[in-house]
Each structure stands twice: as structure tokens, then as C-alpha cells.
PDB file of C-alpha atoms in Angstrom:
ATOM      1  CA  UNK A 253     -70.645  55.342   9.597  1.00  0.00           C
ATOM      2  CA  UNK A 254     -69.584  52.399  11.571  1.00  0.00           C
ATOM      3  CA  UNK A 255     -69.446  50.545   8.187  1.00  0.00           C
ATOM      4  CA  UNK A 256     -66.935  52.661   6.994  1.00  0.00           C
ATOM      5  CA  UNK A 257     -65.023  52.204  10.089  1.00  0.00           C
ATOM      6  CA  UNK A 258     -64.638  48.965   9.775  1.00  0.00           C
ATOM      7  CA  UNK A 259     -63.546  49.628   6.367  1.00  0.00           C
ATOM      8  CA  UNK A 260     -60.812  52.113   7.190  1.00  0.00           C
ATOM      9  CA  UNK A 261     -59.639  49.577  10.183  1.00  0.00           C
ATOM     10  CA  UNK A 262     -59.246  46.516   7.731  1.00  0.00           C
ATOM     11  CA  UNK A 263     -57.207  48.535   4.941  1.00  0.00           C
ATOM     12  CA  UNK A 264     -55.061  50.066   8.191  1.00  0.00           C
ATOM     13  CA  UNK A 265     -54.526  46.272   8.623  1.00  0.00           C
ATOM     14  CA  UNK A 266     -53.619  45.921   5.140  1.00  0.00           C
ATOM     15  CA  UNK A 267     -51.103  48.748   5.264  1.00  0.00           C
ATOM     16  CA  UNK A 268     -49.532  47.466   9.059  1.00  0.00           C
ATOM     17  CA  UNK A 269     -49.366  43.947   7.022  1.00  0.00           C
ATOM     18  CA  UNK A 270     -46.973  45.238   4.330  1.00  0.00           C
ATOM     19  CA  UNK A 271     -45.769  48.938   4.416  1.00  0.00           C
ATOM     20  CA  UNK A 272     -43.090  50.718   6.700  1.00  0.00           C
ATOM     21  CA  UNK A 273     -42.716  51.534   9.771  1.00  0.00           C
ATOM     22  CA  UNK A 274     -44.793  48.635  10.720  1.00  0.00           C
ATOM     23  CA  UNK A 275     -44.283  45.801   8.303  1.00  0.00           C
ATOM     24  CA  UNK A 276     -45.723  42.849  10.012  1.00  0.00           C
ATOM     25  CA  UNK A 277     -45.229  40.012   7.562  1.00  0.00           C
ATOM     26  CA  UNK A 278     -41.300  41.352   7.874  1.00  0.00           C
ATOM     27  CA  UNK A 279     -41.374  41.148  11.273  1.00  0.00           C
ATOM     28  CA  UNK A 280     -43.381  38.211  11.839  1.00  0.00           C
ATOM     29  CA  UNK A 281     -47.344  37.351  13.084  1.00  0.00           C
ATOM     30  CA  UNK A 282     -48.470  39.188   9.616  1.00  0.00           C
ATOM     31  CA  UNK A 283     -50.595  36.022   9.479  1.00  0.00           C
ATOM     32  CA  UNK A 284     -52.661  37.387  12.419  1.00  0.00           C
ATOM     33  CA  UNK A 285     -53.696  40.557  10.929  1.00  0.00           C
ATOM     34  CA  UNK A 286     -54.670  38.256   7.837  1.00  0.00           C
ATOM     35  CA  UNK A 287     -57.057  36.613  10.620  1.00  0.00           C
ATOM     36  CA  UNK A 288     -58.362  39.886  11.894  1.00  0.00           C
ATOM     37  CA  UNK A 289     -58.712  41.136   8.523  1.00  0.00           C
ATOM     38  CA  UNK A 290     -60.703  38.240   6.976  1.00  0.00           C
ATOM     39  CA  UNK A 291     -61.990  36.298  10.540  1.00  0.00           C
ATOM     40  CA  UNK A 292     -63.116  39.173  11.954  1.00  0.00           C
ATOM     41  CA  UNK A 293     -63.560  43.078  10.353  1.00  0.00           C
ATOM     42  CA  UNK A 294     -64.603  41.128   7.382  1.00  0.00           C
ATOM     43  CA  UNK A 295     -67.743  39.215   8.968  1.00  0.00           C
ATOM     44  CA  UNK A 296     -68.372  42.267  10.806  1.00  0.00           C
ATOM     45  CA  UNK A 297     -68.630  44.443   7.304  1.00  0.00           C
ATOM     46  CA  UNK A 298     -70.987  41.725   6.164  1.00  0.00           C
ATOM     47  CA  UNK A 299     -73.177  41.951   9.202  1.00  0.00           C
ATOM     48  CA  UNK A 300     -73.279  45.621   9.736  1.00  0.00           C
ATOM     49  CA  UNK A 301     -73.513  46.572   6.346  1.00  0.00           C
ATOM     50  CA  UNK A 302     -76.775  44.108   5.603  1.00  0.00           C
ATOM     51  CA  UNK A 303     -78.217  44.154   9.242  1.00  0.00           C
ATOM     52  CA  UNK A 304     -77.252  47.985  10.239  1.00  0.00           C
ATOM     53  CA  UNK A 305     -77.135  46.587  14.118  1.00  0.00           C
ATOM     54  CA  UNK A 306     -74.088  45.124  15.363  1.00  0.00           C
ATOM     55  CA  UNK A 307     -76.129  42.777  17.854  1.00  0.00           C
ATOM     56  CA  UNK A 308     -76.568  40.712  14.880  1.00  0.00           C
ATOM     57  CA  UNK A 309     -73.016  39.687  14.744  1.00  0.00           C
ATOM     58  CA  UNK A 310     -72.497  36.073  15.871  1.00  0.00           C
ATOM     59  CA  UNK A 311     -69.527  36.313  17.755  1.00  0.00           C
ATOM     60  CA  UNK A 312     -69.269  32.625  19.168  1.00  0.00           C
ATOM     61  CA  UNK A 313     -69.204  32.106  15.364  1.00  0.00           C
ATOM     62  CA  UNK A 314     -66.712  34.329  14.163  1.00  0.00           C
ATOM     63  CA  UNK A 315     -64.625  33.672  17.404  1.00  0.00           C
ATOM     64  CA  UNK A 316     -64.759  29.310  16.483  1.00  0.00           C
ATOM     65  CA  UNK A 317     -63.993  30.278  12.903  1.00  0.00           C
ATOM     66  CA  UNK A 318     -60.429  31.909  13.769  1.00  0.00           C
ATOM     67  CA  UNK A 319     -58.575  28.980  14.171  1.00  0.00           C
ATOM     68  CA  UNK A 320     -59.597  27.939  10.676  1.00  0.00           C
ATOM     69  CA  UNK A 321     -58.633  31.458   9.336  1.00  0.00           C
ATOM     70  CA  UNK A 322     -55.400  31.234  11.072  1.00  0.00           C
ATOM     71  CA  UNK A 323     -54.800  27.746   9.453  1.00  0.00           C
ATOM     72  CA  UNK A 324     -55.772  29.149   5.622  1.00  0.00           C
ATOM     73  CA  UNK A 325     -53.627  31.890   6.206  1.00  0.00           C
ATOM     74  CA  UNK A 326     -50.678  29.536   7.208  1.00  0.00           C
ATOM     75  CA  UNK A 327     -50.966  26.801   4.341  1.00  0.00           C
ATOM     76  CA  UNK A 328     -51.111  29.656   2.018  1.00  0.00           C
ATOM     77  CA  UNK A 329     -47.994  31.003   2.911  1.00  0.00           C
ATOM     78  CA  UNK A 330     -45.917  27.737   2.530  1.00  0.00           C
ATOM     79  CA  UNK A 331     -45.511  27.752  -1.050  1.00  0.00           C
ATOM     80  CA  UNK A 332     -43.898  31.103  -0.891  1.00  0.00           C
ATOM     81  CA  UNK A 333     -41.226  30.246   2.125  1.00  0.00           C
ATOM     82  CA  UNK A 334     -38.270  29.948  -0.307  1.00  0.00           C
ATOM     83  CA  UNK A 335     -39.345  33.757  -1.627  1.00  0.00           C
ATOM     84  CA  UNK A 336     -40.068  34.738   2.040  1.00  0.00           C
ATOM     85  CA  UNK A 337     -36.640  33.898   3.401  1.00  0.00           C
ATOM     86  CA  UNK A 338     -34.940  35.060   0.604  1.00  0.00           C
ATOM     87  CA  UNK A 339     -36.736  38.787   1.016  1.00  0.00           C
ATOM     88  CA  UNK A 340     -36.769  38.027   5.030  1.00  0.00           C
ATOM     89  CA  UNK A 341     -39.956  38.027   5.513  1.00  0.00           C
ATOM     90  CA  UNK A 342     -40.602  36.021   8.929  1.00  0.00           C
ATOM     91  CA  UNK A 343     -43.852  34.522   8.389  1.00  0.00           C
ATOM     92  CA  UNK A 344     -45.141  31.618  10.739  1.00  0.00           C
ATOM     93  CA  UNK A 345     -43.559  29.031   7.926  1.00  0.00           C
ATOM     94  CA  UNK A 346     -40.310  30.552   8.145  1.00  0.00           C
ATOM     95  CA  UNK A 347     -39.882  30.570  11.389  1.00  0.00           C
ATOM     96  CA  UNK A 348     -40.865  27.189  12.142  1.00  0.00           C
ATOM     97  CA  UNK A 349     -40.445  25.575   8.167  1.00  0.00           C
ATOM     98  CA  UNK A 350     -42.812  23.053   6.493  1.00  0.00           C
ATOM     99  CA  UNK A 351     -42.651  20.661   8.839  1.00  0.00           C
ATOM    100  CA  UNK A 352     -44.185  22.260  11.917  1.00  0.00           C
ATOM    101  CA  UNK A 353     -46.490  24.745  10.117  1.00  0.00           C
ATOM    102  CA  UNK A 354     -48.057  21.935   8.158  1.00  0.00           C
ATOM    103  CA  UNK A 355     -49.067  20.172  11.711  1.00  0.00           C
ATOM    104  CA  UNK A 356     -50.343  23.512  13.030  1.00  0.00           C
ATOM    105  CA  UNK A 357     -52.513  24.204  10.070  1.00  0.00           C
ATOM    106  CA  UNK A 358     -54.378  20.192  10.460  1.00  0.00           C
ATOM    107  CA  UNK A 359     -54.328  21.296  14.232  1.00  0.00           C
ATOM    108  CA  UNK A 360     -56.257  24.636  14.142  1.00  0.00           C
ATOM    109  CA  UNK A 361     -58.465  22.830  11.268  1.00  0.00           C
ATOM    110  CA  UNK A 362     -59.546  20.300  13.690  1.00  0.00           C
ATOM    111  CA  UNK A 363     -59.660  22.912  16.638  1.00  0.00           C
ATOM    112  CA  UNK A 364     -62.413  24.834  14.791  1.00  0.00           C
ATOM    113  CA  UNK A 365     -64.041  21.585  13.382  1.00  0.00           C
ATOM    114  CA  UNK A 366     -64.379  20.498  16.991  1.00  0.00           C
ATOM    115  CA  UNK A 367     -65.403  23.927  18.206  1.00  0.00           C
ATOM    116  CA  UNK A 368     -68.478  24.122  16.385  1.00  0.00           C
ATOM    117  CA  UNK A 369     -69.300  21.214  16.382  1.00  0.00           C
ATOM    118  CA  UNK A 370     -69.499  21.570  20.335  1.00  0.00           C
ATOM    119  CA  UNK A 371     -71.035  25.454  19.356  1.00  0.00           C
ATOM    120  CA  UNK A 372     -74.034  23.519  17.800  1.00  0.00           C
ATOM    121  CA  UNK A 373     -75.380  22.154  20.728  1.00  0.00           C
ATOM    122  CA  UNK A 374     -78.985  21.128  19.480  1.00  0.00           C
ATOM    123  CA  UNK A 375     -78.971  19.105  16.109  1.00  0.00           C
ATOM    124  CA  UNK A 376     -81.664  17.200  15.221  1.00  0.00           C
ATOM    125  CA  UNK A 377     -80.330  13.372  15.778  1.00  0.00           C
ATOM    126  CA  UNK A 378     -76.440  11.424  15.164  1.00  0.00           C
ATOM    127  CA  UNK A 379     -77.760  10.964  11.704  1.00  0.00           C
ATOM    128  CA  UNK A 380     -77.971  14.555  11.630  1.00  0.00           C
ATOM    129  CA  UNK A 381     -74.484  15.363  13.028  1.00  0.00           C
ATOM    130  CA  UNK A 382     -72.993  12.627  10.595  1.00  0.00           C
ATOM    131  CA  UNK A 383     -74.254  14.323   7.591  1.00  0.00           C
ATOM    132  CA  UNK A 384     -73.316  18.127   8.394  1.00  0.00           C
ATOM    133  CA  UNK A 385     -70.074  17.533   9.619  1.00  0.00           C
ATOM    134  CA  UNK A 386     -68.721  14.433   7.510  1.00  0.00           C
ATOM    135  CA  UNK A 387     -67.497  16.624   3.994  1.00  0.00           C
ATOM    136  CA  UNK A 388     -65.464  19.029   6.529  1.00  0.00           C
ATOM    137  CA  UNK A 389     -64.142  16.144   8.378  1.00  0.00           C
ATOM    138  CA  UNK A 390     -63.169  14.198   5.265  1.00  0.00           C
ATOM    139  CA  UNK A 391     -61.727  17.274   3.972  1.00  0.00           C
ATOM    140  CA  UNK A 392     -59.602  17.899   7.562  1.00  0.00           C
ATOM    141  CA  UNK A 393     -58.572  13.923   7.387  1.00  0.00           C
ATOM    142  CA  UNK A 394     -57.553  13.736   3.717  1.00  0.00           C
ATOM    143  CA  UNK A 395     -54.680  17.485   4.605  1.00  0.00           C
ATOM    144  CA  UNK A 396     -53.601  15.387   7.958  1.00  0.00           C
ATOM    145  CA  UNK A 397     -53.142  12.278   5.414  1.00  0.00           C
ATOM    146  CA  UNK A 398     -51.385  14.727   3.223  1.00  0.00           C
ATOM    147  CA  UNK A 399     -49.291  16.026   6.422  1.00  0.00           C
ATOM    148  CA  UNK A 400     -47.970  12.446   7.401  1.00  0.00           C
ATOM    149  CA  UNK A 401     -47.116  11.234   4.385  1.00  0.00           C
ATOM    150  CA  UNK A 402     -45.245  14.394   2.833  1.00  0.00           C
ATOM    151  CA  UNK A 403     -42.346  16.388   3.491  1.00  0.00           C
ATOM    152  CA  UNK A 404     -44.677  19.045   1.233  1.00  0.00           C
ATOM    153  CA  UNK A 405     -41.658  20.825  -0.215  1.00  0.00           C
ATOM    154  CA  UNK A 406     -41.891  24.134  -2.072  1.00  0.00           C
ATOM    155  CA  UNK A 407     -42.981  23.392  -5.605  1.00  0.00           C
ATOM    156  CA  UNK A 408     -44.048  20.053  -5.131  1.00  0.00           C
ATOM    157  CA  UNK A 409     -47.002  18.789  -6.343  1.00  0.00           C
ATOM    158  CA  UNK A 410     -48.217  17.813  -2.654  1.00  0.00           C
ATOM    159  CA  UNK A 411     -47.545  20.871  -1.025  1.00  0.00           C
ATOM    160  CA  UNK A 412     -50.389  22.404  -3.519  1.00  0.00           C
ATOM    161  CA  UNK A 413     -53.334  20.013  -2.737  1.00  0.00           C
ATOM    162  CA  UNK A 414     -52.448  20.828   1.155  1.00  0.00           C
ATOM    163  CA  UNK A 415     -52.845  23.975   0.130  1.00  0.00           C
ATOM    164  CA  UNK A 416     -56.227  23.509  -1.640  1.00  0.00           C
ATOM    165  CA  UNK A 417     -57.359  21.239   0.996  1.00  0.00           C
ATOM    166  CA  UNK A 418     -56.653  24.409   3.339  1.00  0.00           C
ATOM    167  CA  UNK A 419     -58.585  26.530   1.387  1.00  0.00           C
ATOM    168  CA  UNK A 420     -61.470  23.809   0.899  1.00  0.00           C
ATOM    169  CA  UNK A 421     -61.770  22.889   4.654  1.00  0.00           C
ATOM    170  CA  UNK A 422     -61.873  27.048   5.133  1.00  0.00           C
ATOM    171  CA  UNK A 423     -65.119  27.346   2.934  1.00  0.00           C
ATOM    172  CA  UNK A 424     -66.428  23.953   3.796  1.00  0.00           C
ATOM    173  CA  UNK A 425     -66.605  25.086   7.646  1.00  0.00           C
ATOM    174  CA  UNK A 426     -67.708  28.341   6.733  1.00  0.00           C
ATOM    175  CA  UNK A 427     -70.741  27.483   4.517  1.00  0.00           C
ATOM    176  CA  UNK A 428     -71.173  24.755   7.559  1.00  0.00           C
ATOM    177  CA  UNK A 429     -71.726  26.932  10.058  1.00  0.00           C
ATOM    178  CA  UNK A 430     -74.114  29.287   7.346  1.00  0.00           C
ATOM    179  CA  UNK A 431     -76.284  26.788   6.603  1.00  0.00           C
ATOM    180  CA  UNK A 432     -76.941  25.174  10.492  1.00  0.00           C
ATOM    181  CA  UNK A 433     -77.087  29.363  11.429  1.00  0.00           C
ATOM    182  CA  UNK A 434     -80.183  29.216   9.267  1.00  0.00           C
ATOM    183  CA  UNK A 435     -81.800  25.911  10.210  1.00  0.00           C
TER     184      UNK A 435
END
């Protein structure tokens, strides 16, 4: 039952995010009921639905991974700001363009790099640290190279491999934290 709960909650998300009267992604913060959607009902769907106890959800987890989500949801968005403005939609890049939301998104990256790193307060030796973390971190360094060195326009060929790097700092973090959960 509480699986199908969740369920219902994350398509009432869906519908807030982009039907009347409440329209988010019109009105602006849409990108946050991406992040409760995917960074949190989603997990908990996942955890519920193959443990059946919601004391196995890892909330210092989920909670670290939000930034991330938030970030990912953001980059995503900038290749459609021309479209967005033109329909007025008032997501985070229109509001504060390109410019800004690119230096959030390497922000909240880092934020959740740094977060569990702290989270994972017992690994084995530096060595050890150096190898789990060091593909996210490249990842997170090669978008911030990509942030300073770009304007990232719509449609330019830039702005897409931010976007992938986005995406691919996202999973990279996520499968992370999966595989030092289970070691």
C-alpha cells in the first residue's frame, strides 16, 4: 500500500510540474519537484518496494544526493531556455540565464561530492579515498573547466557536453555511493 503511495505522490508531482492550476515549471522552482520526484519518492519506491520496511531507506544518502539531483535537473534545462522564455516558462535558467545557472550546477556538484565524501566516514586508507572518489571528481573538474571557459550558449556544441557531464557526474555519484553502501 505504501508503495503505491509513493506512486500516486510522484505522478501528483508530475501533474503540479506541468498541468493547471498549479503549473510549477510556469511559475518557477519546477526543478524542485524534479528533485523530489527523482531524489527522493523515487529512492523511496526502490527501497520500499524491494525491502517492504521503510527503515531501510538511507536517508543521509538520499538527503547528500539532492544537491546533485538539483544540479542534473538544472543543466538539463539550459538547452531549452530559448523555448522556455519564449513559452514563459520560469525555470531556474531563465531566471538567472546561462551564466549563473551553469556556476550553480558545478556548485551543488561539488556540494554533494563533498558531502559524501564527509558521509563516508570510515574508508579503508587515502589510497582508498583516491580511488573511489577520483572518476566523480574528474568528472565535477572537467563541467567547472567547461563553466570557465564557455559562455555555453543554446545550441552550442559546449553547452551539450556540460550537459552530459551533468548527467555523468549524477550517475557517477550515485553508483559511488551504491557501491561504498555495500562494502
Amino acid at each position: 500500500l505504501l508503495t503505491f503511495l509513493f506512486v500516486l505522490f510522484g505522478l501528483k508531482l508530475l501533474w503540479a510540474y506541468s498541468f493547471p492550476p498549479i503549473k510549477l515549471s510556469y511559475r518557477g522552482f519546477g526543478e524542485v519537484l524534479q528533485v523530489i520526484g527523482v531524489g527522493i519518492i523515487l529512492p523511496l519506491v526502490g527501497f520500499f518496494g524491494q525491502g517492504g520496511q521503510i527503515d531501510y531507506v538511507p536517508w543521509k544518502v538520499i538527503i547528500f544526493l539532492l544537491p546533485i539531483q538539483l544540479g542534473m535537473a538544472i543543466a538539463t534545462s539550459m538547452p531549452d531556455r530559448p523555448s522556455d522564455t519564449l513559452s514563459l516558462k520560469r525555470t531556474t535558467v531563465v531566471i538567472f540565464g546561462n551564466r549563473n545557472s551553469k556556476y550553480l550546477v558545478v556548485i551543488l556538484n561539488f556540494l554533494s561530492l563533498l558531502s559524501i565524501y564527509l558521509l563516508k566516514e570510515s574508508l579503508s586508507n587515502v589510497n582508498g579515498v583516491f580511488m573511489y572518489f577520483s572518476p566523480v571528481f574528474i568528472i565535477a573538474l572537467l563541467q567547472l573547466f567547461l563553466a570557465l571557459s564557455s559562455s555555453l550558449d543554446a545550441g552550442s556544441e559546449h553547452l551539450y557536453y556540460f550537459v552530459l557531464l551533468a548527467i555523468l557526474s549524477n550517475v557517477s555519484l550515485i553508483l559511488l555511493v551504491t557501491y561504498l553502501a555495500i562494502t
